Structures are given as structure tokens and as C-alpha cells.
mmCIF file of C-alpha atoms in Angstrom:
data_model
loop_
_atom_site.group_PDB
_atom_site.id
_atom_site.type_symbol
_atom_site.label_atom_id
_atom_site.label_comp_id
_atom_site.label_asym_id
_atom_site.label_seq_id
_atom_site.Cartn_x
_atom_site.Cartn_y
_atom_site.Cartn_z
ATOM 1 C CA MET A 1 91.984 93.424 60.705
ATOM 2 C CA LYS A 2 88.558 94.849 61.565
ATOM 3 C CA LYS A 3 90.105 98.261 62.074
ATOM 4 C CA LEU A 4 91.782 98.024 58.671
ATOM 5 C CA LEU A 5 88.496 97.110 56.962
ATOM 6 C CA TYR A 6 86.674 99.935 58.765
ATOM 7 C CA TYR A 7 89.369 102.418 57.721
ATOM 8 C CA SER A 8 89.197 101.253 54.093
ATOM 9 C CA PHE A 9 85.400 101.601 54.076
ATOM 10 C CA LEU A 10 85.595 105.090 55.566
ATOM 11 C CA MET A 11 88.160 106.232 52.995
ATOM 12 C CA THR A 12 85.962 104.911 50.175
ATOM 13 C CA ILE A 13 83.087 107.068 51.405
ATOM 14 C CA VAL A 14 85.269 110.168 51.776
ATOM 15 C CA VAL A 15 87.246 109.824 48.543
ATOM 16 C CA VAL A 16 84.678 108.365 46.134
ATOM 17 C CA ILE A 17 81.079 108.532 47.257
ATOM 18 C CA LEU A 18 81.020 111.917 49.057
ATOM 19 C CA PRO A 19 82.560 113.910 46.144
ATOM 20 C CA PHE A 20 80.105 112.228 43.788
ATOM 21 C CA LEU A 21 77.182 113.388 45.920
ATOM 22 C CA ILE A 22 78.556 116.902 46.230
ATOM 23 C CA VAL A 23 79.209 117.247 42.479
ATOM 24 C CA ARG A 24 75.798 115.805 41.683
ATOM 25 C CA GLY A 25 74.136 118.255 44.073
ATOM 26 C CA CYS A 26 75.906 121.259 42.567
ATOM 27 C CA SER A 27 75.134 120.051 39.070
ATOM 28 C CA ILE A 28 71.404 119.909 39.752
ATOM 29 C CA GLU A 29 71.398 123.369 41.362
ATOM 30 C CA ASN A 30 73.320 124.966 38.498
ATOM 31 C CA LYS A 31 71.111 123.322 35.898
ATOM 32 C CA GLU A 32 67.987 124.689 37.581
ATOM 33 C CA THR A 33 69.528 128.162 37.771
ATOM 34 C CA GLU A 34 70.407 128.080 34.064
ATOM 35 C CA GLU A 35 66.980 126.890 33.023
ATOM 36 C CA LYS A 36 65.108 129.380 35.211
ATOM 37 C CA ASN A 37 67.167 132.542 34.845
ATOM 38 C CA PHE A 38 69.952 132.790 32.286
ATOM 39 C CA PRO A 39 67.976 132.213 29.059
ATOM 40 C CA GLU A 40 65.403 134.797 30.177
ATOM 41 C CA ILE A 41 68.091 137.359 30.895
ATOM 42 C CA GLN A 42 69.741 136.750 27.512
ATOM 43 C CA GLN A 43 66.464 137.132 25.635
ATOM 44 C CA THR A 44 66.400 140.877 26.317
ATOM 45 C CA GLY A 45 69.596 142.361 24.921
ATOM 46 C CA LEU A 46 68.236 145.897 24.791
ATOM 47 C CA LYS A 47 70.384 148.735 26.047
ATOM 48 C CA ILE A 48 69.356 152.151 27.255
ATOM 49 C CA LYS A 49 71.192 155.472 27.453
ATOM 50 C CA VAL A 50 71.020 156.896 30.971
ATOM 51 C CA TYR A 51 71.977 160.396 32.054
ATOM 52 C CA ASN A 52 73.323 160.206 35.604
ATOM 53 C CA SER A 53 72.370 163.483 37.238
ATOM 54 C CA ALA A 54 74.866 162.964 40.069
ATOM 55 C CA ASP A 55 78.010 162.879 37.917
ATOM 56 C CA ASP A 56 76.651 164.645 34.803
ATOM 57 C CA LYS A 57 77.471 161.721 32.508
ATOM 58 C CA VAL A 58 75.599 159.635 29.946
ATOM 59 C CA SER A 59 76.234 155.896 29.955
ATOM 60 C CA GLU A 60 74.737 152.991 28.054
ATOM 61 C CA MET A 61 73.717 149.932 30.041
ATOM 62 C CA PRO A 62 71.622 146.786 29.564
ATOM 63 C CA LEU A 63 67.958 147.514 30.167
ATOM 64 C CA GLU A 64 67.577 144.826 32.841
ATOM 65 C CA GLN A 65 70.605 146.147 34.727
ATOM 66 C CA TYR A 66 69.059 149.616 34.642
ATOM 67 C CA VAL A 67 65.734 148.276 35.953
ATOM 68 C CA LYS A 68 67.466 146.677 38.949
ATOM 69 C CA GLY A 69 68.933 150.057 39.838
ATOM 70 C CA VAL A 70 65.529 151.721 39.589
ATOM 71 C CA VAL A 71 63.820 149.161 41.829
ATOM 72 C CA ALA A 72 66.639 149.523 44.376
ATOM 73 C CA ALA A 73 66.267 153.302 44.403
ATOM 74 C CA GLU A 74 62.510 153.699 44.052
ATOM 75 C CA MET A 75 61.015 151.046 46.359
ATOM 76 C CA PRO A 76 62.019 149.849 49.845
ATOM 77 C CA ALA A 77 63.661 146.425 49.515
ATOM 78 C CA GLU A 78 61.709 145.317 52.593
ATOM 79 C CA PHE A 79 58.520 145.353 50.529
ATOM 80 C CA GLY A 80 56.897 142.116 49.372
ATOM 81 C CA ILE A 81 58.450 140.363 46.379
ATOM 82 C CA GLU A 82 55.304 140.792 44.276
ATOM 83 C CA ALA A 83 55.327 144.552 44.931
ATOM 84 C CA LEU A 84 58.969 144.651 43.818
ATOM 85 C CA LYS A 85 58.034 142.731 40.674
ATOM 86 C CA ALA A 86 55.246 145.243 39.970
ATOM 87 C CA GLN A 87 57.777 148.054 40.395
ATOM 88 C CA ALA A 88 60.191 146.298 38.027
ATOM 89 C CA VAL A 89 57.549 146.045 35.294
ATOM 90 C CA ALA A 90 56.503 149.676 35.793
ATOM 91 C CA ALA A 91 60.137 150.853 35.713
ATOM 92 C CA ARG A 92 60.890 148.832 32.579
ATOM 93 C CA THR A 93 57.766 150.114 30.826
ATOM 94 C CA TYR A 94 58.625 153.688 31.808
ATOM 95 C CA ALA A 95 62.126 153.328 30.347
ATOM 96 C CA VAL A 96 61.072 151.604 27.122
ATOM 97 C CA GLY A 97 58.359 154.191 26.472
ATOM 98 C CA ARG A 98 60.930 156.946 26.691
ATOM 99 C CA ALA A 99 63.569 155.081 24.707
ATOM 100 C CA LYS A 100 61.003 154.791 21.908
ATOM 101 C CA GLY A 101 60.267 158.518 22.145
ATOM 102 C CA LEU A 102 56.648 158.104 23.201
ATOM 103 C CA TYR A 103 56.896 160.260 26.317
ATOM 104 C CA LYS A 104 59.593 162.830 25.732
ATOM 105 C CA THR A 105 59.613 165.929 27.939
ATOM 106 C CA GLU A 106 59.586 169.398 26.434
ATOM 107 C CA ASP A 107 62.427 170.764 28.571
ATOM 108 C CA LYS A 108 65.084 168.688 26.730
ATOM 109 C CA ALA A 109 66.921 168.093 30.006
ATOM 110 C CA HIS A 110 68.908 165.146 28.609
ATOM 111 C CA GLU A 111 68.805 165.243 24.804
ATOM 112 C CA ASN A 112 71.627 162.697 24.457
ATOM 113 C CA ALA A 113 70.008 160.125 26.746
ATOM 114 C CA ASP A 114 66.743 158.219 26.863
ATOM 115 C CA ILE A 115 66.204 158.770 30.568
ATOM 116 C CA CYS A 116 67.815 160.324 33.650
ATOM 117 C CA THR A 117 68.357 159.366 37.282
ATOM 118 C CA ASN A 118 66.614 162.424 38.736
ATOM 119 C CA SER A 119 63.399 161.170 40.369
ATOM 120 C CA ALA A 120 61.804 164.601 40.025
ATOM 121 C CA HIS A 121 62.203 164.325 36.253
ATOM 122 C CA CYS A 122 62.316 160.610 35.388
ATOM 123 C CA GLN A 123 63.055 157.673 37.708
ATOM 124 C CA ALA A 124 65.521 157.399 40.571
ATOM 125 C CA TRP A 125 68.400 154.981 39.968
ATOM 126 C CA THR A 126 71.294 153.635 42.008
ATOM 127 C CA ASP A 127 74.104 151.169 41.495
ATOM 128 C CA LYS A 128 74.692 148.237 43.839
ATOM 129 C CA LYS A 129 77.655 149.869 45.578
ATOM 130 C CA THR A 130 75.686 152.979 46.484
ATOM 131 C CA ALA A 131 72.660 150.953 47.556
ATOM 132 C CA ALA A 132 74.910 148.846 49.808
ATOM 133 C CA LYS A 133 75.942 151.949 51.751
ATOM 134 C CA LYS A 134 72.283 152.624 52.507
ATOM 135 C CA TRP A 135 71.406 149.024 53.380
ATOM 136 C CA GLY A 136 74.504 148.078 55.341
ATOM 137 C CA ILE A 137 76.697 144.979 55.066
ATOM 138 C CA LEU A 138 74.225 142.618 56.725
ATOM 139 C CA ASN A 139 71.330 143.446 54.399
ATOM 140 C CA THR A 140 73.035 144.039 51.053
ATOM 141 C CA TYR A 141 73.215 140.438 49.806
ATOM 142 C CA ARG A 142 69.658 139.670 50.890
ATOM 143 C CA TYR A 143 68.150 142.840 49.445
ATOM 144 C CA TRP A 144 70.067 142.813 46.151
ATOM 145 C CA SER A 145 69.243 139.142 45.608
ATOM 146 C CA LYS A 146 65.582 139.940 46.203
ATOM 147 C CA ILE A 147 65.675 142.787 43.687
ATOM 148 C CA GLU A 148 67.458 140.613 41.125
ATOM 149 C CA ARG A 149 64.780 137.978 41.561
ATOM 150 C CA ALA A 150 62.010 140.560 41.042
ATOM 151 C CA VAL A 151 63.637 141.811 37.838
ATOM 152 C CA ASN A 152 64.657 138.398 36.474
ATOM 153 C CA GLU A 153 61.240 136.845 37.051
ATOM 154 C CA THR A 154 59.558 139.670 35.124
ATOM 155 C CA ASN A 155 62.272 139.856 32.482
ATOM 156 C CA GLY A 156 61.172 141.707 29.346
ATOM 157 C CA LEU A 157 57.621 142.354 30.537
ATOM 158 C CA ILE A 158 56.033 145.759 29.925
ATOM 159 C CA LEU A 159 52.533 147.227 30.195
ATOM 160 C CA VAL A 160 50.382 148.146 27.220
ATOM 161 C CA TYR A 161 46.928 149.593 26.745
ATOM 162 C CA GLU A 162 45.328 148.630 23.448
ATOM 163 C CA ASP A 163 48.787 147.560 22.188
ATOM 164 C CA ARG A 164 50.392 150.912 23.030
ATOM 165 C CA ILE A 165 53.074 151.200 25.709
ATOM 166 C CA ILE A 166 51.635 153.106 28.653
ATOM 167 C CA ASN A 167 53.140 155.876 30.754
ATOM 168 C CA PRO A 168 53.239 153.965 34.078
ATOM 169 C CA VAL A 169 53.662 156.793 36.551
ATOM 170 C CA PHE A 170 53.793 155.892 40.231
ATOM 171 C CA HIS A 171 54.137 157.532 43.635
ATOM 172 C CA ALA A 172 54.945 156.688 47.254
ATOM 173 C CA ASN A 173 51.453 156.649 48.761
ATOM 174 C CA SER A 174 48.153 158.126 47.649
ATOM 175 C CA GLY A 175 46.661 158.937 51.027
ATOM 176 C CA GLY A 176 43.877 156.434 50.438
ATOM 177 C CA LYS A 177 42.843 157.074 46.841
ATOM 178 C CA THR A 178 44.750 157.613 43.610
ATOM 179 C CA GLU A 179 44.076 160.396 41.117
ATOM 180 C CA ASN A 180 42.750 160.701 37.586
ATOM 181 C CA SER A 181 45.639 161.882 35.421
ATOM 182 C CA GLU A 182 43.821 164.973 34.110
ATOM 183 C CA ASP A 183 43.252 166.258 37.655
ATOM 184 C CA VAL A 184 47.015 166.528 38.113
ATOM 185 C CA TRP A 185 48.223 167.239 34.591
ATOM 186 C CA GLU A 186 45.640 169.291 32.739
ATOM 187 C CA GLY A 187 44.726 167.867 29.343
ATOM 188 C CA LYS A 188 46.478 164.550 30.046
ATOM 189 C CA LYS A 189 43.472 162.246 30.388
ATOM 190 C CA GLU A 190 44.556 158.630 30.071
ATOM 191 C CA PRO A 191 42.032 155.758 30.240
ATOM 192 C CA TYR A 192 44.449 153.586 32.219
ATOM 193 C CA LEU A 193 45.230 156.265 34.838
ATOM 194 C CA ARG A 194 41.925 156.280 36.712
ATOM 195 C CA SER A 195 41.251 156.972 40.376
ATOM 196 C CA VAL A 196 41.043 153.858 42.569
ATOM 197 C CA THR A 197 40.871 153.242 46.303
ATOM 198 C CA SER A 198 44.288 152.386 47.728
ATOM 199 C CA SER A 199 44.284 150.556 51.054
ATOM 200 C CA GLY A 200 47.029 149.806 53.560
ATOM 201 C CA GLU A 201 49.005 153.034 53.237
ATOM 202 C CA VAL A 202 48.606 154.371 56.771
ATOM 203 C CA GLY A 203 51.820 152.643 57.842
ATOM 204 C CA ALA A 204 53.903 154.811 55.514
ATOM 205 C CA LYS A 205 56.177 157.131 57.483
ATOM 206 C CA ASP A 206 55.067 160.106 55.399
ATOM 207 C CA TYR A 207 51.383 159.224 55.178
ATOM 208 C CA ARG A 208 50.770 162.389 57.219
ATOM 209 C CA SER A 209 53.010 165.441 57.277
ATOM 210 C CA GLU A 210 52.729 169.013 58.487
ATOM 211 C CA LEU A 211 54.026 172.415 57.552
ATOM 212 C CA ILE A 212 53.997 175.081 60.252
ATOM 213 C CA ILE A 213 54.471 178.506 58.682
ATOM 214 C CA THR A 214 54.110 182.057 59.892
ATOM 215 C CA VAL A 215 51.447 184.222 58.273
ATOM 216 C CA ASP A 216 54.222 186.607 57.172
ATOM 217 C CA ASP A 217 56.151 183.875 55.356
ATOM 218 C CA PHE A 218 52.990 182.414 53.867
ATOM 219 C CA TYR A 219 51.934 185.816 52.551
ATOM 220 C CA ASP A 220 55.381 186.779 51.218
ATOM 221 C CA THR A 221 55.722 183.506 49.301
ATOM 222 C CA LEU A 222 52.252 183.886 47.820
ATOM 223 C CA LYS A 223 52.708 187.570 46.932
ATOM 224 C CA LYS A 224 55.981 186.859 45.146
ATOM 225 C CA GLN A 225 54.298 184.265 42.949
ATOM 226 C CA TYR A 226 51.041 186.201 42.529
ATOM 227 C CA PRO A 227 51.796 189.949 42.558
ATOM 228 C CA GLU A 228 48.111 190.676 41.898
ATOM 229 C CA LEU A 229 47.170 189.337 45.353
ATOM 230 C CA LYS A 230 45.080 191.794 47.333
ATOM 231 C CA VAL A 231 44.532 190.844 50.951
ATOM 232 C CA SER A 232 46.013 192.084 54.205
ATOM 233 C CA LYS A 233 48.205 189.838 56.300
ATOM 234 C CA LYS A 234 45.929 190.479 59.253
ATOM 235 C CA ASN A 235 42.895 189.068 57.437
ATOM 236 C CA LEU A 236 44.741 186.388 55.488
ATOM 237 C CA PRO A 237 43.654 183.277 57.483
ATOM 238 C CA VAL A 238 39.938 184.030 57.132
ATOM 239 C CA ASN A 239 40.390 184.702 53.427
ATOM 240 C CA ILE A 240 41.637 181.231 52.567
ATOM 241 C CA LYS A 241 38.915 178.969 51.208
ATOM 242 C CA ILE A 242 39.162 175.562 49.529
ATOM 243 C CA LEU A 243 36.797 175.591 46.539
ATOM 244 C CA GLY A 244 36.669 171.911 45.666
ATOM 245 C CA HIS A 245 38.360 168.516 45.626
ATOM 246 C CA THR A 246 39.285 166.020 42.939
ATOM 247 C CA GLU A 247 37.964 162.463 42.822
ATOM 248 C CA GLY A 248 41.129 161.378 44.602
ATOM 249 C CA GLY A 249 40.499 163.809 47.469
ATOM 250 C CA ARG A 250 43.101 166.426 46.620
ATOM 251 C CA VAL A 251 42.459 170.146 46.559
ATOM 252 C CA ARG A 252 41.355 171.174 43.093
ATOM 253 C CA ASN A 253 41.368 174.940 43.675
ATOM 254 C CA LEU A 254 41.474 177.353 46.578
ATOM 255 C CA GLN A 255 40.671 181.017 46.819
ATOM 256 C CA ILE A 256 42.978 183.350 48.716
ATOM 257 C CA GLY A 257 41.710 186.907 48.766
ATOM 258 C CA ASN A 258 41.121 187.911 45.159
ATOM 259 C CA ILE A 259 43.071 185.074 43.488
ATOM 260 C CA THR A 260 42.319 181.432 42.688
ATOM 261 C CA VAL A 261 45.161 178.930 42.973
ATOM 262 C CA LYS A 262 45.219 175.347 41.692
ATOM 263 C CA GLY A 263 45.853 172.759 44.376
ATOM 264 C CA THR A 264 48.813 171.333 42.453
ATOM 265 C CA SER A 265 50.343 174.796 42.088
ATOM 266 C CA PHE A 266 49.866 175.482 45.802
ATOM 267 C CA ARG A 267 51.555 172.180 46.620
ATOM 268 C CA SER A 268 54.551 173.087 44.475
ATOM 269 C CA LEU A 269 54.756 176.623 45.872
ATOM 270 C CA TYR A 270 55.029 175.471 49.491
ATOM 271 C CA GLY A 271 56.867 172.205 48.884
ATOM 272 C CA LEU A 272 54.083 169.987 50.192
ATOM 273 C CA LYS A 273 54.281 166.207 49.812
ATOM 274 C CA SER A 274 50.808 166.075 48.287
ATOM 275 C CA ALA A 275 47.946 168.266 47.085
ATOM 276 C CA ASN A 276 45.699 166.592 49.658
ATOM 277 C CA PHE A 277 45.918 169.199 52.416
ATOM 278 C CA GLU A 278 44.007 171.245 54.971
ATOM 279 C CA ILE A 279 44.896 174.715 56.258
ATOM 280 C CA GLU A 280 44.094 176.033 59.725
ATOM 281 C CA GLU A 281 45.228 178.719 62.114
ATOM 282 C CA LYS A 282 47.706 177.674 64.767
ATOM 283 C CA GLY A 283 48.031 180.521 67.187
ATOM 284 C CA LYS A 284 47.762 184.191 66.383
ATOM 285 C CA ASP A 285 50.340 184.531 63.606
ATOM 286 C CA THR A 286 50.865 180.962 62.413
ATOM 287 C CA LEU A 287 49.222 178.558 59.985
ATOM 288 C CA LYS A 288 49.331 174.766 60.006
ATOM 289 C CA ILE A 289 49.043 172.846 56.748
ATOM 290 C CA THR A 290 48.267 169.163 57.278
ATOM 291 C CA VAL A 291 49.097 166.941 54.304
ATOM 292 C CA THR A 292 47.932 163.394 53.545
ATOM 293 C CA GLY A 293 49.859 161.162 51.154
ATOM 294 C CA HIS A 294 53.148 161.565 49.318
ATOM 295 C CA GLY A 295 53.421 162.212 45.601
ATOM 296 C CA HIS A 296 51.204 163.270 42.729
ATOM 297 C CA GLY A 297 48.841 160.355 43.390
ATOM 298 C CA VAL A 298 48.543 159.126 39.799
ATOM 299 C CA GLY A 299 49.063 155.470 38.849
ATOM 300 C CA MET A 300 50.544 152.906 41.215
ATOM 301 C CA SER A 301 50.872 153.637 44.898
ATOM 302 C CA GLN A 302 54.015 151.875 46.092
ATOM 303 C CA TRP A 303 52.731 151.426 49.648
ATOM 304 C CA GLY A 304 49.400 150.276 48.286
ATOM 305 C CA ALA A 305 51.222 147.778 46.066
ATOM 306 C CA ASP A 306 53.041 146.391 49.083
ATOM 307 C CA TYR A 307 49.754 146.019 50.955
ATOM 308 C CA LEU A 308 48.245 144.089 48.040
ATOM 309 C CA ALA A 309 51.363 141.911 47.800
ATOM 310 C CA LYS A 310 51.274 141.052 51.490
ATOM 311 C CA SER A 311 47.553 140.344 51.171
ATOM 312 C CA GLY A 312 48.281 137.627 48.610
ATOM 313 C CA GLY A 313 48.131 139.571 45.337
ATOM 314 C CA ASN A 314 50.640 138.838 42.586
ATOM 315 C CA PHE A 315 52.427 141.456 40.517
ATOM 316 C CA GLU A 316 50.040 141.177 37.580
ATOM 317 C CA GLU A 317 47.018 141.713 39.823
ATOM 318 C CA ILE A 318 48.699 144.697 41.448
ATOM 319 C CA LEU A 319 49.527 146.324 38.119
ATOM 320 C CA LYS A 320 46.088 145.721 36.651
ATOM 321 C CA TYR A 321 44.509 147.200 39.771
ATOM 322 C CA TYR A 322 46.389 150.487 39.577
ATOM 323 C CA TYR A 323 46.536 150.754 35.777
ATOM 324 C CA THR A 324 43.015 150.260 34.485
ATOM 325 C CA GLY A 325 42.547 147.991 31.451
ATOM 326 C CA VAL A 326 46.227 147.260 30.794
ATOM 327 C CA GLU A 327 47.862 144.022 29.655
ATOM 328 C CA LEU A 328 51.311 142.542 30.101
ATOM 329 C CA GLN A 329 53.394 142.053 26.992
ATOM 330 C CA LYS A 330 56.917 140.862 26.210
ATOM 331 C CA ILE A 331 59.185 143.452 24.635
ATOM 332 C CA GLY A 332 59.284 143.031 20.873
ATOM 333 C CA LYS A 333 55.963 141.276 20.547
#
């Protein structure tokens, strides 16, 4: 009899009470998810036309979906969540500014699209499947969920300066100090793109880089670009002189023989990661160019953003640090 009562009690728990608890638990979790995420996602129904440089096609996709792909491609998913949120806001602002025609390029590289996936021209972008190949099976769910959280929790937010959408350029790491916009792009002085100290970047794998080049190759490259160059290869090393630096520490101009070359032009000519460089002789017929930082140095440093995030800063503080005088605003307001 006791066994029968015990069995009946056990079956009541399994059949009635346990399912009730499970359903109740799921119900609470789903309700919280709906209240926190879905309405926010649905508020922004904007779409954007994207030219995919890899397959030479234009496709239209929801803005927030596009932003997820940019964050996945542009910033390491290992970075702090607040840094990823800052990247999401910057990426969204960048896209909206171009969709509205505020920052169109003159080369007309993608006339039928608002933006492209070429990082050298616009912003890098990847889909989840491609990102998964880079991350591996074990990391994909964790990383993509983290990126979705960063985008969802900043849904619809963009950056403005005096009610105008900004051009939120960014780079990998500044080498310790960001640049004023006009020192990189002549005539493009923006009040929100001011030079600031950027800490915590030394850990970046490309914080320092080197180019070892023979004097012959250095000279031939320079002569091809500047036919008016007059200096012998033998005397070339002693005829290279840096004339000045920008506020961000990059080479403003350098003199080589009878010509003056802008630091940004020199960087482009030799494929350097940054215009913050030093040149020295390395042996009899070789030069060594030591480079600090990676990117143009204007706007937000991604490694600097991660340092601020891991130091306790939130995404708004990070953005307002790197973009002087800006405010956050919801799209459409």
C-alpha cells in the first residue's frame, strides 16, 4: 500500500507539477526576450543597398542585419562587449550617412548601392556563414550571439554633431594618439575628429611593423612616382629627412633629395600600415622602415576602444571620447 501511494505521488510530480514548472520557466524567459529585444529590432525597418565586392552583386538587406556583418568583419569578437557596441553604433552611423548621400565618394565605385563591402573603400562586411569559417565551430555560437547582443542593445542609435550625422571613421590602432582629420585628408577639418591620446594599444599584433627594403628598390619605387627626383642611389640614405610631424605623431612631410613627399603619400607608396614611421640604414644597401600603429589614425581606435571597455567604460563613453562633442540619437528623430 505504501509503495502504491509513493508511486502515485511520484507520478503526480512527473506528469503534472514538473511540466507546469518547465512551461512556466520557458514562458518567463520568452517574455523577457520579447520585451528586451524584439520590439527594438522591429522599430528600425530601414533597409540598405550593399554592393558585395566579392561576388560583384548589389543586395538589399535590413540595416541591423548589415551592421551585424560589419561588426563581425571589422572588430575582433574577443573584444569587450562595450567596444563591440561602440563599433555597432559607428558602423550604423557610417551606413546611414552614406544612404542619405551625405558622404558620397567621387569615384562612383558603386553607383547602384549605398555602400560596399570593401574595407579600403567603405566598411568590411561578412555573413554569418563566412564568419563561422574564421571562428571555428566551437566559437561561432558564442561570438555571433555576442555580436547580436551588441547590435540589438544599440538598435537604431547613430552619432550626430549639432544634429548632423557624422562621418564616424575608425581604424585598428592609432599607435598611441589619434589624428586630426585635416592632417590626413587635406581640407577635411571636422570638429568631432580631433586628436586624442589612445591608451592600451600596445597589445595589438600590428602595433609595430617593419619594412626591410633595398636601396635599389626604394629608389626605383620613388623615381617611378616622382620622375623629377634628383639624387644618387649611393647618397640616398643621407638625403632622407623627416621635416615635421602631425599632432598625432605621424610624419607630415619628408624631404628626399630635391623633392618633398607628404607622409600619407609615402605611406601609400610603400604600403605601410601607418604614416607614423622612422627610416634608418640597415647594412650597406638596405633601409629599415619602422612603423607604429595601423590605419589612418582618425576617429575611433578599435584597440583603444577595447582598452576603455575593459577598463569599465561603456559604449557611449567610448564614442564620446574618440568623437569630440557628439551625441547619440535614434534614427528618425
